[in-house]
mmCIF file of C-alpha atoms in Angstrom:
data_model
loop_
_atom_site.group_PDB
_atom_site.id
_atom_site.type_symbol
_atom_site.label_atom_id
_atom_site.label_comp_id
_atom_site.label_asym_id
_atom_site.label_seq_id
_atom_site.Cartn_x
_atom_site.Cartn_y
_atom_site.Cartn_z
ATOM 1 C CA MET A 25 0.000 0.000 0.000
ATOM 2 C CA ALA A 26 1.373 3.397 -1.002
ATOM 3 C CA GLU A 27 2.499 5.682 1.806
ATOM 4 C CA HIS A 28 0.281 8.726 2.213
ATOM 5 C CA ILE A 29 1.972 12.147 2.055
ATOM 6 C CA LEU A 30 0.158 15.409 2.860
ATOM 7 C CA LEU A 31 1.580 18.486 1.107
ATOM 8 C CA VAL A 32 0.714 21.869 2.607
ATOM 9 C CA ASP A 33 1.437 25.097 0.707
ATOM 10 C CA ASP A 34 -0.599 28.153 -0.267
ATOM 11 C CA GLU A 35 0.879 28.146 -3.799
ATOM 12 C CA GLU A 36 -1.086 25.885 -6.152
ATOM 13 C CA LYS A 37 1.740 25.536 -8.689
ATOM 14 C CA VAL A 38 4.122 24.331 -5.986
ATOM 15 C CA LEU A 39 1.618 21.707 -4.883
ATOM 16 C CA GLU A 40 1.044 20.512 -8.434
ATOM 17 C CA PHE A 41 4.787 20.291 -9.158
ATOM 18 C CA ILE A 42 5.666 18.313 -6.033
ATOM 19 C CA SER A 43 2.517 16.152 -6.195
ATOM 20 C CA SER A 44 3.252 15.033 -9.735
ATOM 21 C CA PHE A 45 6.794 14.012 -8.842
ATOM 22 C CA LEU A 46 5.897 12.128 -5.652
ATOM 23 C CA GLN A 47 3.003 10.336 -7.310
ATOM 24 C CA GLY A 48 5.488 9.165 -9.941
ATOM 25 C CA GLU A 49 7.570 7.739 -7.077
ATOM 26 C CA GLY A 50 4.611 5.683 -5.866
ATOM 27 C CA TYR A 51 3.210 7.830 -3.040
ATOM 28 C CA HIS A 52 -0.439 8.648 -2.408
ATOM 29 C CA ILE A 53 -0.672 12.450 -2.236
ATOM 30 C CA THR A 54 -3.181 14.772 -0.574
ATOM 31 C CA THR A 55 -2.810 18.561 -0.640
ATOM 32 C CA ALA A 56 -3.928 21.445 1.553
ATOM 33 C CA HIS A 57 -3.695 25.201 0.934
ATOM 34 C CA THR A 58 -4.089 26.486 4.502
ATOM 35 C CA GLY A 59 -3.086 25.473 7.980
ATOM 36 C CA ILE A 60 -6.668 24.918 9.087
ATOM 37 C CA GLU A 61 -7.331 22.699 6.081
ATOM 38 C CA ALA A 62 -4.137 20.753 6.785
ATOM 39 C CA LEU A 63 -5.169 20.005 10.380
ATOM 40 C CA ALA A 64 -8.585 18.773 9.266
ATOM 41 C CA ILE A 65 -7.130 16.520 6.558
ATOM 42 C CA ALA A 66 -4.408 15.159 8.851
ATOM 43 C CA LYS A 67 -6.984 14.256 11.494
ATOM 44 C CA GLN A 68 -9.186 12.481 8.957
ATOM 45 C CA THR A 69 -6.610 10.682 6.792
ATOM 46 C CA LYS A 70 -3.633 10.032 9.139
ATOM 47 C CA PRO A 71 -0.785 10.650 6.632
ATOM 48 C CA ALA A 72 2.650 9.095 7.132
ATOM 49 C CA VAL A 73 4.469 12.377 6.486
ATOM 50 C CA ILE A 74 3.403 16.017 6.195
ATOM 51 C CA VAL A 75 5.509 18.356 4.048
ATOM 52 C CA LEU A 76 4.609 21.701 5.582
ATOM 53 C CA ASP A 77 5.336 25.199 4.309
ATOM 54 C CA TRP A 78 6.333 27.618 7.076
ATOM 55 C CA MET A 79 5.207 30.912 5.523
ATOM 56 C CA MET A 80 1.474 30.712 4.895
ATOM 57 C CA PRO A 81 -1.194 33.379 5.457
ATOM 58 C CA GLY A 82 -3.364 32.928 8.505
ATOM 59 C CA MET A 83 -2.179 29.890 10.442
ATOM 60 C CA ASN A 84 1.492 29.447 9.557
ATOM 61 C CA GLY A 85 3.492 26.236 9.462
ATOM 62 C CA LEU A 86 4.913 26.613 12.955
ATOM 63 C CA ASP A 87 1.424 26.919 14.441
ATOM 64 C CA VAL A 88 0.233 23.908 12.460
ATOM 65 C CA CYS A 89 3.233 21.890 13.626
ATOM 66 C CA ARG A 90 2.664 22.751 17.281
ATOM 67 C CA GLU A 91 -1.028 21.866 16.991
ATOM 68 C CA LEU A 92 -0.261 18.518 15.353
ATOM 69 C CA ARG A 93 2.243 17.639 18.056
ATOM 70 C CA LYS A 94 -0.440 17.859 20.740
ATOM 71 C CA ASN A 95 -1.783 14.462 19.706
ATOM 72 C CA SER A 96 0.132 13.103 16.710
ATOM 73 C CA LYS A 97 3.474 11.443 15.989
ATOM 74 C CA VAL A 98 3.201 12.032 12.227
ATOM 75 C CA GLY A 99 6.484 12.759 10.438
ATOM 76 C CA ILE A 100 6.764 16.487 9.682
ATOM 77 C CA ILE A 101 9.161 18.129 7.227
ATOM 78 C CA MET A 102 9.169 21.927 7.479
ATOM 79 C CA VAL A 103 9.712 23.812 4.209
ATOM 80 C CA THR A 104 10.929 27.410 4.281
ATOM 81 C CA ALA A 105 13.086 30.046 2.653
ATOM 82 C CA LYS A 106 14.537 30.898 6.077
ATOM 83 C CA SER A 107 18.134 29.683 6.171
ATOM 84 C CA ASP A 108 19.504 31.111 9.451
ATOM 85 C CA GLU A 109 20.486 28.505 12.034
ATOM 86 C CA ILE A 110 18.148 30.028 14.626
ATOM 87 C CA ASP A 111 15.221 29.533 12.235
ATOM 88 C CA LYS A 112 16.141 25.868 11.854
ATOM 89 C CA ILE A 113 16.207 25.483 15.628
ATOM 90 C CA ILE A 114 12.817 27.202 15.963
ATOM 91 C CA GLY A 115 11.370 24.878 13.334
ATOM 92 C CA LEU A 116 12.716 21.766 15.055
ATOM 93 C CA GLU A 117 11.626 22.931 18.497
ATOM 94 C CA SER A 118 8.089 23.420 17.177
ATOM 95 C CA GLY A 119 7.995 19.661 16.581
ATOM 96 C CA ALA A 120 9.321 19.162 13.049
ATOM 97 C CA ASP A 121 11.402 16.060 12.320
ATOM 98 C CA ASP A 122 13.291 17.659 9.449
ATOM 99 C CA TYR A 123 13.807 21.021 7.766
ATOM 100 C CA ILE A 124 14.368 21.780 4.094
ATOM 101 C CA ILE A 125 15.297 25.174 2.633
ATOM 102 C CA LYS A 126 13.912 26.634 -0.596
ATOM 103 C CA PRO A 127 14.944 26.235 -3.306
ATOM 104 C CA PHE A 128 15.442 22.488 -3.054
ATOM 105 C CA SER A 129 15.605 19.630 -5.514
ATOM 106 C CA LEU A 130 12.794 17.109 -5.713
ATOM 107 C CA ARG A 131 15.345 14.330 -5.184
ATOM 108 C CA GLU A 132 16.453 15.934 -1.909
ATOM 109 C CA LEU A 133 12.843 16.157 -0.749
ATOM 110 C CA LEU A 134 12.302 12.504 -1.691
ATOM 111 C CA ALA A 135 15.385 11.456 0.315
ATOM 112 C CA ARG A 136 14.140 13.329 3.363
ATOM 113 C CA ILE A 137 10.656 11.822 3.102
ATOM 114 C CA ARG A 138 12.143 8.340 2.876
ATOM 115 C CA ALA A 139 14.386 9.033 5.875
ATOM 116 C CA VAL A 140 11.465 10.174 8.032
ATOM 117 C CA ILE A 141 9.393 7.137 7.019
ATOM 118 C CA ARG A 142 12.299 4.827 7.923
ATOM 119 C CA ARG A 143 12.518 6.405 11.350
ATOM 120 C CA LEU A 144 8.791 5.835 11.788
ATOM 121 C CA ASN A 145 8.984 2.190 10.706
ATOM 122 C CA ASP A 146 12.323 0.997 12.085
ATOM 123 C CA SER A 147 12.165 -1.319 15.090
ATOM 124 C CA PRO A 148 14.753 -0.514 17.772
ATOM 125 C CA SER A 149 17.121 -3.313 18.693
ATOM 126 C CA ALA A 150 17.164 -2.600 22.431
ATOM 127 C CA GLU A 151 15.271 -4.691 24.994
ATOM 128 C CA ASP A 152 11.514 -4.243 24.849
ATOM 129 C CA HIS A 153 10.891 -2.383 28.109
ATOM 130 C CA LEU A 154 13.311 -0.147 29.936
ATOM 131 C CA VAL A 155 12.427 1.130 33.409
ATOM 132 C CA ARG A 156 14.361 4.264 34.280
ATOM 133 C CA GLY A 157 13.199 6.089 37.398
ATOM 134 C CA ASP A 158 9.565 7.008 36.816
ATOM 135 C CA LEU A 159 9.903 6.390 33.075
ATOM 136 C CA ILE A 160 8.911 3.215 31.208
ATOM 137 C CA ILE A 161 10.189 3.001 27.633
ATOM 138 C CA SER A 162 8.804 0.373 25.240
ATOM 139 C CA ALA A 163 11.189 -0.169 22.335
ATOM 140 C CA SER A 164 8.812 -2.359 20.318
ATOM 141 C CA GLN A 165 5.806 -0.078 20.734
ATOM 142 C CA TYR A 166 7.651 3.254 20.434
ATOM 143 C CA ARG A 167 5.872 4.420 23.607
ATOM 144 C CA VAL A 168 6.976 6.156 26.782
ATOM 145 C CA TRP A 169 5.163 6.561 30.087
ATOM 146 C CA LYS A 170 6.042 8.900 32.948
ATOM 147 C CA GLN A 171 4.425 8.010 36.260
ATOM 148 C CA GLY A 172 1.896 5.918 34.362
ATOM 149 C CA VAL A 173 0.903 8.667 31.927
ATOM 150 C CA GLU A 174 1.882 8.227 28.281
ATOM 151 C CA VAL A 175 4.216 10.880 26.862
ATOM 152 C CA GLU A 176 3.750 11.690 23.176
ATOM 153 C CA MET A 177 7.020 11.781 21.225
ATOM 154 C CA THR A 178 8.187 12.162 17.669
ATOM 155 C CA PRO A 179 10.219 9.275 16.170
ATOM 156 C CA THR A 180 13.437 11.288 16.487
ATOM 157 C CA GLU A 181 12.784 12.175 20.130
ATOM 158 C CA PHE A 182 12.041 8.541 20.917
ATOM 159 C CA LYS A 183 15.214 7.253 19.281
ATOM 160 C CA LEU A 184 17.327 9.814 21.132
ATOM 161 C CA LEU A 185 15.726 8.857 24.449
ATOM 162 C CA LEU A 186 16.083 5.138 23.778
ATOM 163 C CA THR A 187 19.738 5.512 22.781
ATOM 164 C CA LEU A 188 20.595 7.421 25.964
ATOM 165 C CA ALA A 189 18.407 5.384 28.341
ATOM 166 C CA ALA A 190 19.737 2.037 27.081
ATOM 167 C CA LYS A 191 23.139 2.834 28.610
ATOM 168 C CA PRO A 192 22.777 5.147 31.630
ATOM 169 C CA GLY A 193 25.914 7.057 32.518
ATOM 170 C CA ILE A 194 27.528 6.636 29.091
ATOM 171 C CA VAL A 195 28.389 9.986 27.507
ATOM 172 C CA TYR A 196 27.393 10.426 23.862
ATOM 173 C CA SER A 197 28.712 13.183 21.639
ATOM 174 C CA ARG A 198 26.242 15.078 19.494
ATOM 175 C CA LEU A 199 27.681 13.359 16.437
ATOM 176 C CA GLN A 200 27.161 9.926 17.992
ATOM 177 C CA LEU A 201 23.549 10.803 18.769
ATOM 178 C CA LEU A 202 23.018 12.059 15.228
ATOM 179 C CA ASN A 203 24.307 8.754 13.878
ATOM 180 C CA ALA A 204 22.198 6.726 16.320
ATOM 181 C CA ALA A 205 18.908 8.566 15.937
ATOM 182 C CA LEU A 206 18.945 10.059 12.443
ATOM 183 C CA ASP A 207 19.506 8.620 8.972
ATOM 184 C CA ASP A 208 22.602 9.243 6.885
ATOM 185 C CA ASP A 209 20.686 11.116 4.196
ATOM 186 C CA PHE A 210 19.253 13.541 6.733
ATOM 187 C CA ILE A 211 21.332 16.711 6.312
ATOM 188 C CA ASN A 212 22.457 17.308 9.869
ATOM 189 C CA VAL A 213 24.125 19.923 11.959
ATOM 190 C CA GLU A 214 25.052 19.073 15.523
ATOM 191 C CA ARG A 215 22.821 21.853 16.855
ATOM 192 C CA THR A 216 19.917 19.728 15.586
ATOM 193 C CA VAL A 217 20.508 17.396 18.537
ATOM 194 C CA ASP A 218 20.309 20.309 20.981
ATOM 195 C CA ALA A 219 16.901 21.288 19.591
ATOM 196 C CA HIS A 220 15.517 17.755 19.914
ATOM 197 C CA ILE A 221 17.002 17.345 23.400
ATOM 198 C CA SER A 222 15.390 20.633 24.472
ATOM 199 C CA ARG A 223 11.965 19.374 23.371
ATOM 200 C CA LEU A 224 12.557 15.983 24.953
ATOM 201 C CA ARG A 225 13.466 17.520 28.313
ATOM 202 C CA LYS A 226 10.244 19.533 28.333
ATOM 203 C CA LYS A 227 8.350 16.252 28.071
ATOM 204 C CA ILE A 228 10.136 14.083 30.653
ATOM 205 C CA GLU A 229 11.927 16.338 33.130
ATOM 206 C CA ASP A 230 10.299 17.810 36.247
ATOM 207 C CA ASP A 231 12.727 20.753 36.140
ATOM 208 C CA ILE A 232 14.326 21.501 32.764
ATOM 209 C CA THR A 233 16.826 23.870 34.421
ATOM 210 C CA ASN A 234 18.112 20.963 36.521
ATOM 211 C CA PRO A 235 17.495 17.863 34.385
ATOM 212 C CA LYS A 236 17.458 14.494 36.121
ATOM 213 C CA TYR A 237 17.440 12.229 33.094
ATOM 214 C CA ILE A 238 19.132 13.897 30.134
ATOM 215 C CA GLN A 239 22.208 15.607 31.477
ATOM 216 C CA THR A 240 24.568 17.867 29.550
ATOM 217 C CA VAL A 241 28.265 17.042 29.598
ATOM 218 C CA TYR A 242 29.686 20.425 28.691
ATOM 219 C CA GLY A 243 32.090 20.448 25.796
ATOM 220 C CA PHE A 244 31.097 16.958 24.678
ATOM 221 C CA GLY A 245 27.429 15.937 24.618
ATOM 222 C CA TYR A 246 24.817 14.190 26.763
ATOM 223 C CA ARG A 247 24.302 11.247 29.109
ATOM 224 C CA PHE A 248 21.346 9.583 30.801
ATOM 225 C CA GLY A 249 21.510 9.864 34.586
ATOM 226 C CA GLY A 250 19.444 10.007 37.734
ATOM 227 C CA VAL A 251 18.681 6.300 38.007
#
């Protein structure tokens, strides 16, 4: 069955151009022209990946991304002309799994879509359930509970948490975490890890200014502690 991709952009010609290419690659494509329309379609059709334009009138891509992340683990690729590093961080912290800058090639977009789908479908090799403090992490189900309440996570957040929690106390560099949690054809910068870690801490830590689980090792990277 063809994977379902939702394309969101207020420019009709852009939607037609990308849709035609991705359909030729075997994907089932749905399009939306506004943020509100995108949310309604995503809720009804449950796409595998949403390719989401940042700069749209009304409800912009960041707002759509944040709204989706309240109850969905769908893969999200943010599309924008903004190329500053701080903009990339903002996009990732809003809940996006990836970020692509205009202009881009259709082959690059295809590679990123495939990478996000792999992260959604890959089964982790760690033991099925890890108990770490008041966290329970299910590797096979891609689910996390904190004090019995399920914590919603994106595929990238989950892989980062699983990598760190599998070996408490071991220090991982940002590059090691990139290699463990993200695919090779994802165009990475090490600050990407910081953005995902920031979002992850907001979900599992009681005090993000004094994290118990994901601890920073200054000048190197991160480790899992507190258990």
